[in-house]
Short mmCIF file of C-alpha atoms in Angstrom, two decimals:
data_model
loop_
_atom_site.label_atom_id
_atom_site.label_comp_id
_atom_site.label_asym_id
_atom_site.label_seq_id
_atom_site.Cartn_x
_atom_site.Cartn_y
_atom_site.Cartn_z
CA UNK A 1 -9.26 2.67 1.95
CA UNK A 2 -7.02 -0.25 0.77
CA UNK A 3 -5.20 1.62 -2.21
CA UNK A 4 -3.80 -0.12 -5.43
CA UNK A 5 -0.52 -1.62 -5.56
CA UNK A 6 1.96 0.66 -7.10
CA UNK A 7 5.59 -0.63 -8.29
CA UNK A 8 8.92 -0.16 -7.08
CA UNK A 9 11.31 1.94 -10.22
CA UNK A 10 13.79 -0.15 -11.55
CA UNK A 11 17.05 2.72 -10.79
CA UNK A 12 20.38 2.76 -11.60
CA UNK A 13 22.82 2.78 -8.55
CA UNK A 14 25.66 4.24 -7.39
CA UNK A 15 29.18 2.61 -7.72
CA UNK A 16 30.68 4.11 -5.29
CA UNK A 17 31.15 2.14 -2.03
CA UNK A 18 30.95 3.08 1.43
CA UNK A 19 31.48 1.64 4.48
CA UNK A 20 28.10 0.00 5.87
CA UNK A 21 27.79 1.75 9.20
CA UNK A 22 28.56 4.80 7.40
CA UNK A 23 26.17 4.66 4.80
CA UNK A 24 23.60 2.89 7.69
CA UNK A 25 23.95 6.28 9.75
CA UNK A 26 23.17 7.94 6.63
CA UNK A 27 20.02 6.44 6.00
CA UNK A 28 19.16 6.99 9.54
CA UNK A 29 20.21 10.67 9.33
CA UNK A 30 17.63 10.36 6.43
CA UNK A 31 14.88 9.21 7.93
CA UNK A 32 15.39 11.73 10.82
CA UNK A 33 15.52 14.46 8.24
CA UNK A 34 11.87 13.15 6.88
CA UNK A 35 10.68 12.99 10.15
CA UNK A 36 12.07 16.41 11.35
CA UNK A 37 10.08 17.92 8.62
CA UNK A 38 7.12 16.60 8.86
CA UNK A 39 7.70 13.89 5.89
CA UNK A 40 7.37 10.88 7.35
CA UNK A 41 6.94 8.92 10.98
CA UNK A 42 7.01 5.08 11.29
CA UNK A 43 9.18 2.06 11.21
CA UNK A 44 12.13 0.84 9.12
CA UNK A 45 13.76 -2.30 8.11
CA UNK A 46 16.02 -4.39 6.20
CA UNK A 47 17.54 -7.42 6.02
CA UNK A 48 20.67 -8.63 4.38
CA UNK A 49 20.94 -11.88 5.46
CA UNK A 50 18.70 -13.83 7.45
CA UNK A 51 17.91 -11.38 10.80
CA UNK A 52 17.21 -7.84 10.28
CA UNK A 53 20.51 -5.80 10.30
CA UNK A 54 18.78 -2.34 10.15
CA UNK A 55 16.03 -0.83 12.20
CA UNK A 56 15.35 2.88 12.89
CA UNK A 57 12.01 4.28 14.48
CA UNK A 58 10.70 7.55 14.21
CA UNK A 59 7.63 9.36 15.22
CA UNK A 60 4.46 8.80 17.76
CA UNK A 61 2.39 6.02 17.77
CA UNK A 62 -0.16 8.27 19.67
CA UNK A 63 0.86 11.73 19.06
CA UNK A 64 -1.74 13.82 21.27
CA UNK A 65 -0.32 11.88 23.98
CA UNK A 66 3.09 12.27 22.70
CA UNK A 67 3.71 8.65 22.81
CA UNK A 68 6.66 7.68 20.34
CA UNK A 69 6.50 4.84 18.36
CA UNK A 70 9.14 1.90 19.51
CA UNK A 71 10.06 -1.36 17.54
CA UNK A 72 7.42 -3.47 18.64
CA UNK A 73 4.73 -0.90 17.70
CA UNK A 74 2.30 -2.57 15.30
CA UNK A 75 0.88 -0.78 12.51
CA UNK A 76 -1.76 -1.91 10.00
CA UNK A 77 -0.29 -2.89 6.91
CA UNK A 78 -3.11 -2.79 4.35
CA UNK A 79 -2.27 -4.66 1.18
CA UNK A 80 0.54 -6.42 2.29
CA UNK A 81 -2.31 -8.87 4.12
CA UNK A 82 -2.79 -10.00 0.54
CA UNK A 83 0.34 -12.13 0.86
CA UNK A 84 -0.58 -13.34 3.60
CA UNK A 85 -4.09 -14.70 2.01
CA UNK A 86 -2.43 -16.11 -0.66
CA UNK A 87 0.00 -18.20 1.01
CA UNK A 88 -3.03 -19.68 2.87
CA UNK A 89 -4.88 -20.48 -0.07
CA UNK A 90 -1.57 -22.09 -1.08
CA UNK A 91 -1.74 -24.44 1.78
CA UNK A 92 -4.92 -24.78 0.98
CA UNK A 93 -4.35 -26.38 -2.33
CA UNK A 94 -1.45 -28.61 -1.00
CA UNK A 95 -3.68 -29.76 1.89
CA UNK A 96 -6.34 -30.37 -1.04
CA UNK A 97 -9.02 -28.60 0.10
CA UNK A 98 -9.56 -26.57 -2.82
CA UNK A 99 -7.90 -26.27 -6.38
CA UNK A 100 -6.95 -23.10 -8.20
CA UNK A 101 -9.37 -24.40 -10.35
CA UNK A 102 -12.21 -24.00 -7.99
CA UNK A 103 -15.21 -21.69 -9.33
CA UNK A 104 -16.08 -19.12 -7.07
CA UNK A 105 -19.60 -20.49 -8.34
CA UNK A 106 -19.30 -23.24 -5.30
CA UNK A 107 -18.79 -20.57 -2.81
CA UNK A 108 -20.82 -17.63 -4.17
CA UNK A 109 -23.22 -18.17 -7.32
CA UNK A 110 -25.04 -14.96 -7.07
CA UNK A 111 -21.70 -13.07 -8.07
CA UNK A 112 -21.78 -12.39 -11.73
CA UNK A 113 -19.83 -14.65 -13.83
CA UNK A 114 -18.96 -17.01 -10.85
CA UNK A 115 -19.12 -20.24 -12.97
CA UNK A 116 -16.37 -19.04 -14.99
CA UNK A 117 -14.22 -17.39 -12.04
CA UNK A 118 -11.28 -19.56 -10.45
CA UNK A 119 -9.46 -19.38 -7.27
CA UNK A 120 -6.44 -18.44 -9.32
CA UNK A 121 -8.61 -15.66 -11.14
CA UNK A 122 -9.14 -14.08 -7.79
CA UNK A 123 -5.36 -14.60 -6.83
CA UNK A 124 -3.88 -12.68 -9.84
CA UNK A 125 -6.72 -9.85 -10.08
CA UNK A 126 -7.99 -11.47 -13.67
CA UNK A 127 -11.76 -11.82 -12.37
CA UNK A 128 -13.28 -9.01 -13.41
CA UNK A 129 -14.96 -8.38 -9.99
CA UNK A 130 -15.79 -4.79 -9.40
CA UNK A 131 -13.11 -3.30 -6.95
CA UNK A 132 -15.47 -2.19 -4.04
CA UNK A 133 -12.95 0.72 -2.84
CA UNK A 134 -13.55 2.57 -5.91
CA UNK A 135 -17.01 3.46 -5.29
CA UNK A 136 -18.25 6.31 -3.03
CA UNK A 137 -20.66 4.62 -1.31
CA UNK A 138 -17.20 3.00 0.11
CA UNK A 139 -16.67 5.75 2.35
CA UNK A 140 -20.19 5.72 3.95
CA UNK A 141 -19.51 2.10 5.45
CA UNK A 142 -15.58 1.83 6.11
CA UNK A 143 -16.18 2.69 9.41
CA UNK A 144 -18.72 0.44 10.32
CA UNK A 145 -19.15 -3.43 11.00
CA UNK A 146 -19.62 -5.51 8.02
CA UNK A 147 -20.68 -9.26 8.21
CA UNK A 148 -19.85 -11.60 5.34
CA UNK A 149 -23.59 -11.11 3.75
CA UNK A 150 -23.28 -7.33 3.96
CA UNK A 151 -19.74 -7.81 1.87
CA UNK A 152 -20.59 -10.63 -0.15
CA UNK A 153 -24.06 -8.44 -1.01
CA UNK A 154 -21.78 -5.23 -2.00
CA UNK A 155 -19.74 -6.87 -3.86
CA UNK A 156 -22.77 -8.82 -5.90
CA UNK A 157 -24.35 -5.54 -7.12
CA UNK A 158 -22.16 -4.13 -9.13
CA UNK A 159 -21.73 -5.41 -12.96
CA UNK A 160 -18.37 -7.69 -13.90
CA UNK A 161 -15.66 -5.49 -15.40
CA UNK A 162 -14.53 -7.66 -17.93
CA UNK A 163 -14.52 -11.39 -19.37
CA UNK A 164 -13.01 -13.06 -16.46
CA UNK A 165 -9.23 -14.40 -17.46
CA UNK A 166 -8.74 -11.67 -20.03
CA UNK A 167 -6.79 -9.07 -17.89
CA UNK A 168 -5.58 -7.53 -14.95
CA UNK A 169 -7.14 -5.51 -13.12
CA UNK A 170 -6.77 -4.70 -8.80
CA UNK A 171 -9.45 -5.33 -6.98
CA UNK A 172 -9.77 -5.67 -3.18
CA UNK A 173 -12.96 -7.91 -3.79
CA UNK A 174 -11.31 -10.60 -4.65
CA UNK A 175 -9.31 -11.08 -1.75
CA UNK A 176 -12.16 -10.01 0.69
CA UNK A 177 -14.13 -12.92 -0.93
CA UNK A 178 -11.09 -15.89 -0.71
CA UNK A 179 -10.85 -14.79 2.76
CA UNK A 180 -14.29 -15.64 3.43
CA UNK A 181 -13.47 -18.73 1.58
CA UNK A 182 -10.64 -20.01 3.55
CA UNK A 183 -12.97 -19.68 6.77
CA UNK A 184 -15.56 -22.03 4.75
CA UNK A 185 -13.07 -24.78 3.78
CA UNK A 186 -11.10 -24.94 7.20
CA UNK A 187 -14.18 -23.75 9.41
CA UNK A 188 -12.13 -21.47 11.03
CA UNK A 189 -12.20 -17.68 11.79
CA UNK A 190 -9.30 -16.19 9.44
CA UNK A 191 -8.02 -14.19 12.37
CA UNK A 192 -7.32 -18.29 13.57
CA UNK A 193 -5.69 -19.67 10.35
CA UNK A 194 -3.07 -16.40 10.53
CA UNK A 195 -2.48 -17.81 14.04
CA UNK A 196 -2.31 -21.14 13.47
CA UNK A 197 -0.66 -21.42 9.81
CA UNK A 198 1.40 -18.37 9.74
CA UNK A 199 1.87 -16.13 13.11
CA UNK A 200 2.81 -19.06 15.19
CA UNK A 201 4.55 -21.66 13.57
CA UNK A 202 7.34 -18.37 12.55
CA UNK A 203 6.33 -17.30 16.21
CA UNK A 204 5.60 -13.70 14.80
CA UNK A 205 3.44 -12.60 18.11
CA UNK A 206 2.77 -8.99 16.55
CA UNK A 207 1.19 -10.06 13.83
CA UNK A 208 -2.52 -10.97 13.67
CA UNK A 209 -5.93 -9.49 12.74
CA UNK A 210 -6.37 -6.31 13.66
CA UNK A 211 -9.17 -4.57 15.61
CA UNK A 212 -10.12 -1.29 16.66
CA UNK A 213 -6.64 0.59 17.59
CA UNK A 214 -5.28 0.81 20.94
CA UNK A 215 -2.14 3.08 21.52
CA UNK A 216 -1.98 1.54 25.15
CA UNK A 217 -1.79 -1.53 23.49
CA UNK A 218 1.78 0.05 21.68
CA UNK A 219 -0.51 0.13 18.59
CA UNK A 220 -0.36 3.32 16.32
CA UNK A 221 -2.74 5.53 15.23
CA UNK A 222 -2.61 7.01 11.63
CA UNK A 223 -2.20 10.91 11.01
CA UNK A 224 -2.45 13.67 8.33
CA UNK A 225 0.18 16.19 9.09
CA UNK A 226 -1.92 19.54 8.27
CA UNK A 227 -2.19 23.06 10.04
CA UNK A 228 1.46 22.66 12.04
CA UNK A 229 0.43 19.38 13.54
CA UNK A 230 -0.41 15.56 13.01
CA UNK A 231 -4.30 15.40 12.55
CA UNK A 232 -5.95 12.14 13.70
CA UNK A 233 -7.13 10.14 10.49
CA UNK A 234 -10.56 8.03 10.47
CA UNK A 235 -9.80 4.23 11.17
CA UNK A 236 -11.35 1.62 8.88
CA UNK A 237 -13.07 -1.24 10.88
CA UNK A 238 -11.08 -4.10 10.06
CA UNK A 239 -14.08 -6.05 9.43
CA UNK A 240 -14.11 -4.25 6.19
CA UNK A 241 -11.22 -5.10 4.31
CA UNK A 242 -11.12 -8.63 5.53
CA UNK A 243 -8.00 -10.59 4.17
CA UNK A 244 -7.46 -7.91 1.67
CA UNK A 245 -5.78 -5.78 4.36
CA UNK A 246 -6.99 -6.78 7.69
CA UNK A 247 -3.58 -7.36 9.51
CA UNK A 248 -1.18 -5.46 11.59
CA UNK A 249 2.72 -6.10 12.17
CA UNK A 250 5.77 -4.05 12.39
CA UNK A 251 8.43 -4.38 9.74
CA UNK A 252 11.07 -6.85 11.36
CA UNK A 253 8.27 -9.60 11.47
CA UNK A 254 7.06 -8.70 7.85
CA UNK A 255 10.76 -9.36 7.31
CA UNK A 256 10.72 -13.21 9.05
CA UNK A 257 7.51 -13.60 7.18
CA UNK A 258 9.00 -12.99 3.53
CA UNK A 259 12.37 -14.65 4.15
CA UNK A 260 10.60 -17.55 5.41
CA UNK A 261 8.43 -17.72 2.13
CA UNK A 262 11.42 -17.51 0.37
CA UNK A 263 13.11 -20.56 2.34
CA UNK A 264 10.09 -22.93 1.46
CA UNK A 265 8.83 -22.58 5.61
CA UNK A 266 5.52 -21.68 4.58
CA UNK A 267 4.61 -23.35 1.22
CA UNK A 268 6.38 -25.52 -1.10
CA UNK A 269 9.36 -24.89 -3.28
CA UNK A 270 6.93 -26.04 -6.24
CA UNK A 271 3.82 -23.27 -4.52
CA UNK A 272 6.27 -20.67 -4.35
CA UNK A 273 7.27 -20.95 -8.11
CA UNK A 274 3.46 -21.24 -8.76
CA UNK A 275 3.09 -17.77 -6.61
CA UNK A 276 5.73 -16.21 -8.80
CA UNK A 277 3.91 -17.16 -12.22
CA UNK A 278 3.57 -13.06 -13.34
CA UNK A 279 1.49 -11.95 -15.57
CA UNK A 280 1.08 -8.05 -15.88
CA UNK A 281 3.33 -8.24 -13.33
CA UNK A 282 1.04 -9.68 -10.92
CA UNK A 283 1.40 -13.11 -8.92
CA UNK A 284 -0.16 -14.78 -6.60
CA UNK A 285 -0.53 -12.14 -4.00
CA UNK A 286 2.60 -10.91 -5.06
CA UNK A 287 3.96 -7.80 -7.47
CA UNK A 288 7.21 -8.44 -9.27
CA UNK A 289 9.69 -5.18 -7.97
CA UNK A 290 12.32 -4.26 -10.27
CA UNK A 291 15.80 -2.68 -9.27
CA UNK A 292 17.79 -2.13 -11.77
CA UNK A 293 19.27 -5.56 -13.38
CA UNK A 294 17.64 -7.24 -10.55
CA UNK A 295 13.90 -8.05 -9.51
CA UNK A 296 12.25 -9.16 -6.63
CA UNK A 297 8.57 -9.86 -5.22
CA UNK A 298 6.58 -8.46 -2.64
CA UNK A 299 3.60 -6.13 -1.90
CA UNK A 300 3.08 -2.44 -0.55
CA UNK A 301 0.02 -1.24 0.30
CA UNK A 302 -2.17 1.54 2.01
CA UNK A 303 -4.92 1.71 4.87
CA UNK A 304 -5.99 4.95 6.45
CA UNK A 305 -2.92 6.93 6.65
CA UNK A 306 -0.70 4.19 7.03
CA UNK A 307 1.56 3.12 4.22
CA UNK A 308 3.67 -0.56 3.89
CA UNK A 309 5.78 -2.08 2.27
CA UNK A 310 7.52 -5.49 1.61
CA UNK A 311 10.04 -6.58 -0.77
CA UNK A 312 12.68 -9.87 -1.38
CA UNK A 313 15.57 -9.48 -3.64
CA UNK A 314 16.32 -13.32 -4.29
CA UNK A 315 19.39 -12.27 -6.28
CA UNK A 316 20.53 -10.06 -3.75
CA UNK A 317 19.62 -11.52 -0.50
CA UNK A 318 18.16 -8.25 0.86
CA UNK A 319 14.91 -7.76 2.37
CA UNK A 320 13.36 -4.42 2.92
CA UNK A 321 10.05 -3.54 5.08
CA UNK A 322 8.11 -0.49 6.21
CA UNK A 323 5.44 0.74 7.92
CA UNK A 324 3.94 4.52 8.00
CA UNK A 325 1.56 6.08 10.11
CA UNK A 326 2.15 9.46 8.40
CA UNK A 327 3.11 10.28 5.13
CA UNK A 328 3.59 13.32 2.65
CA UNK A 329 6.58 11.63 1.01
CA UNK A 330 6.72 8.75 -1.88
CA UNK A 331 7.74 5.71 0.20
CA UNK A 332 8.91 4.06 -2.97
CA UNK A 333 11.95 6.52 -2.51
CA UNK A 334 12.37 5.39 0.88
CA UNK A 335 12.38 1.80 -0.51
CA UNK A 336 14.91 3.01 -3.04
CA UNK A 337 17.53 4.24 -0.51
CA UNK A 338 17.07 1.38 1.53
CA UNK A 339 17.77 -1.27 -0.38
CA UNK A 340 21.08 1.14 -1.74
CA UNK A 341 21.99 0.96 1.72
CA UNK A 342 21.50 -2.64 2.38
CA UNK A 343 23.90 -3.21 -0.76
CA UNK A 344 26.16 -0.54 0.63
CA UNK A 345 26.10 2.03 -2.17
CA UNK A 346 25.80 5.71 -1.04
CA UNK A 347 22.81 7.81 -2.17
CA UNK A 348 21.91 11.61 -2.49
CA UNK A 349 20.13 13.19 0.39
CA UNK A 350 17.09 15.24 -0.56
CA UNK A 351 16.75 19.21 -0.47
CA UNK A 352 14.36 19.67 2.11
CA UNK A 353 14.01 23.78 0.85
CA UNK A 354 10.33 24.88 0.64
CA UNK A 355 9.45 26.90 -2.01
CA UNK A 356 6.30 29.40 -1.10
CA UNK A 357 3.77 30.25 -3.72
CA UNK A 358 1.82 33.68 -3.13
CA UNK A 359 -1.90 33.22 -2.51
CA UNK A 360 -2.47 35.86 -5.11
CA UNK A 361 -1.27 33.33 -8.03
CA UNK A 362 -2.23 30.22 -6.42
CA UNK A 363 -5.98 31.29 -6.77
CA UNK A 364 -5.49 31.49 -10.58
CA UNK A 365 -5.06 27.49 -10.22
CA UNK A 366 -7.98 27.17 -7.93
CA UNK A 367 -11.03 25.17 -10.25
CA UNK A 368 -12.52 21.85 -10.84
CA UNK A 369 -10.35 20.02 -13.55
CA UNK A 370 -11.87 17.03 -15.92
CA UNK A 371 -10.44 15.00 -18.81
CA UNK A 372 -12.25 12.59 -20.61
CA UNK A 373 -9.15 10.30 -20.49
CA UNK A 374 -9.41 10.21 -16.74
CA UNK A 375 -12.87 9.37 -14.98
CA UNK A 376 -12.58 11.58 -12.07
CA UNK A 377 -12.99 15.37 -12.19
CA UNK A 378 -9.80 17.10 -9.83
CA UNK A 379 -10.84 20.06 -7.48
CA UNK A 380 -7.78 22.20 -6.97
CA UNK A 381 -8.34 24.80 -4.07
CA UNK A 382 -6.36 26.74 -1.29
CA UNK A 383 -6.66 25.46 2.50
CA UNK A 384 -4.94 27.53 5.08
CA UNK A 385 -2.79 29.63 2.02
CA UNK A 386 -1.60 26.24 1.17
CA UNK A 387 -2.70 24.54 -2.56
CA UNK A 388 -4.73 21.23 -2.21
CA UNK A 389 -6.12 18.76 -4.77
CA UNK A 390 -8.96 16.32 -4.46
CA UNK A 391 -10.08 13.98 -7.07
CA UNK A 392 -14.23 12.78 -7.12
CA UNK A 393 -14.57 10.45 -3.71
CA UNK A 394 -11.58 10.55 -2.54
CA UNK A 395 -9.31 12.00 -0.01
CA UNK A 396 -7.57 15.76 -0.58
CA UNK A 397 -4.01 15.94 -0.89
CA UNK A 398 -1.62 18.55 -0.04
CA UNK A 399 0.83 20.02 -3.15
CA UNK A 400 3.82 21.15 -2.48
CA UNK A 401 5.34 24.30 -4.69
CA UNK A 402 8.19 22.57 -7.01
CA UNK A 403 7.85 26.01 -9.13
CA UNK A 404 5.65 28.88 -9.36
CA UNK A 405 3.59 26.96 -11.55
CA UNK A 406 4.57 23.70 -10.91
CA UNK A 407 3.49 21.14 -7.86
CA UNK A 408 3.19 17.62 -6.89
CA UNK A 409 2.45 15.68 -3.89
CA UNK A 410 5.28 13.31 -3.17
CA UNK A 411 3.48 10.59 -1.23
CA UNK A 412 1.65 9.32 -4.34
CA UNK A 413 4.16 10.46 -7.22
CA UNK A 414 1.67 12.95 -8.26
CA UNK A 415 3.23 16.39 -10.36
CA UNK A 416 1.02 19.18 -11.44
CA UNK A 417 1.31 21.79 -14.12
CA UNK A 418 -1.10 25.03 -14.36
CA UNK A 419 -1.20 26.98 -17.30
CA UNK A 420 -4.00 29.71 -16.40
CA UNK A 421 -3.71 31.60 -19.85
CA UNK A 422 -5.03 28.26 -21.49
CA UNK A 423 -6.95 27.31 -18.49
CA UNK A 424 -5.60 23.68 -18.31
CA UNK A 425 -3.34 21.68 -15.98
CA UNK A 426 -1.06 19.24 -16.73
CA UNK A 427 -1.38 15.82 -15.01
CA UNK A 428 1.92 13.35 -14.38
CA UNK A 429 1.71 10.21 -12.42
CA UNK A 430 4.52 7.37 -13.03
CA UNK A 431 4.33 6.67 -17.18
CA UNK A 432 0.62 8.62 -17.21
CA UNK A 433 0.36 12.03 -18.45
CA UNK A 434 -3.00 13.75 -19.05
CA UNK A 435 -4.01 17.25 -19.50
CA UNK A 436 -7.13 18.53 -17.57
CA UNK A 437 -8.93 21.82 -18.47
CA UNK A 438 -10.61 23.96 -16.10
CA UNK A 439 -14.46 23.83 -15.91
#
């Protein structure tokens, strides 16, 4: 599944100064600490300057075969590729072969509203094209080959959200479909135009199009840790998400990549500005990141198990990237730290204590949950003595015990509350907060 975007927390940051390789061995203590308890495994960078000035590696790229991860493994990146797509249709539009104005009606009539649906529409999520990842049906075909009629006819069949223009609202759709549109203006596969308008003119040669994942290839595999060990996670056929979140990289050439977009080596000065246009926050491919007086641009995004991200700090000249393969922690805290470090401001180090829950009390949580503020019913149930939630279609999640009645899981800034005397659960994700009652 390509998951939504989610933003970066604006913070307030420490004064207090510290020597850069001491507060650079910190983070990497951190990110051993993550690792060491089962956290977090992938790759880390960042970027003060112009060349990456910080890279630490943990974890396997293939862990049956206990094969770690190095700094050329490449990971798929998932949503990050939509940067990527909209820097081509950039070029696309200064090489005049299509306008932002464009209606998707020249490409693909048969899509509901496509006469009044433009380029820039699709770029900024304001199309009102059904998001296809929402739907179950999704996970019957993620795994399989999909041709541009078998996408283009998914897509078709479900109703327009809203009046196209009107609002925001994420939708892998509309990137699957301008990918399929780049390859009808320029002719060209859109595993090509990465090569030839992107990959090799910054001579980034681990970045491409992915395909079906090869460890012996130093590509990695993505894993649940569950039951004392990393479990091997489904892969998506990359035919699926197309230019939504096709590509694979590792973090030092997602680093070249921004910077470059930054320096005006990829699209114009005037594009660029044009990319950065927010509205709701939302670009051209691009989320606008706030950290505290400062904000930046970039993308994170999800595939699988893996987890990226990618963010420039104009204002600050720092650059920070990563790439998971496993994940039960919220990366955005990773991102956090990082870019504290980059600046060279110390941070607090985590408590990595576990708190255990007896499976007496957690089966007075254990129930399907509904709201009618929130579309999707929540199963809550015990797995190997541990609590687990799963909302309708999608993946279960591990909780970990903040309380005795309290639990979130980290990865996704998720924090539960159970109340069994009213029979309800409290529900707390960034600025939402719903209450769910036990069916």
């Amino acid at each position: 599944m390509i998951r939504k975007v989610c933003f970066l927390l604006a913070v307030s940051i420490s004064t207090t100064a510290f020597s850069q390789n001491r507060v650079r061995e910190k983070l990497g203590d951190y990110l051993d600490s993550l690792y060491v308890h089962h956290n977090v495994m992938g790759s880390f960078a960042f970027t003060d300057g112009k060349n990456p000035s910080f890279l630490k590696v943990t974890g396997f790229a293939d862990a049956a075969k206990q094969q770690k991860a190095n700094m050329n493994t490449q990971y798929r990146i998932g949503s990050v590729s939509k940067m990527f797509t909209a820097v081509l249709i950039m070029k696309a539009v200064e090489e005049k072969k299509l306008s932002l104005n464009s209606k998707l009606s020249q490409f693909y009539p048969q899509i509901e509203k496509a006469s009044t649906i433009t380029i820039e529409n699709l770029l900024q999520h304001r199309s009102g094209i059904h998001n296809l990842t929402n739907e179950k049906e999704y996970w019957t075909y993620n795994t399989t080959p999909q041709t541009e009629n078998s996408l283009v006819a998914i897509i078709q069949q479900y109703k327009s959200d809203f009046v196209p223009g009107i609002r925001y609202e994420y939708s892998n759709s509309n990137y699957i479909l301008l990918s399929f549109i780049l390859e009808k203006i320029y002719h060209k596969s859109y595993a090509d135009l990465i090569q030839q308008k992107i990959a090799g003119p910054l001579q980034l040669a681990l970045t491409k199009v992915g395909g079906k994942i090869d460890p012996a290839r130093n590509q990695a595999l993505s894993y649940q840790y569950s039951n004392g060990s990393c479990q091997p996670w489904q892969e998506t056929d990359m035919s699926v998400p197309m230019g939504a979140g096709n590509l694979i990289s590792t973090p030092t050439e997602l680093l070249k990549f921004i910077t470059a977009l930054e320096s005006g080596k990829l699209v114009s000065k005037n594009s660029l500005v044009q990319m950065k246009g927010f509205i709701d926050n939302y670009g051209y491919g691009i989320v606008k990141v706030p950290f505290g007086e400062h904000s930046g641009y970039g993308h994170n995004g999800g595939i699988d198990q893996f987890r990226s991200v990618l963010y420039y700090f104009p204002g600050l000249k720092v650059a920070v990237s990563s790439i998971t393969n496993q994940s039960d922690y919220d990366n955005n805290e990773i991102s956090i730290k990082m870019i504290e470090t980059a600046l060279g401001k110390d941070f607090t180090m985590p408590d990595f204590k576990k708190i255990s829950v007896a499976v007496d009390i957690l089966k007075h949580y254990e129930g399907l949950y509904k709201t009618s503020s929130f579309p999707l019913a929540i199963k809550i149930f015990i797995e190997d003595g541990k609590l687990k939630g799963q909302a309708d279609g999608q993946d279960a999640f591990p909780l970990e015990a903040v309380s005795e009645n309290e639990f979130k899981f980290q990865a996704a800034g998720i924090k539960l509350k159970f109340n069994a005397e009213k029979q309800s659960m409290d529900f707390s994700q960034g600025a939402e907060h719903l209450i769910f009652k036990k069916q």
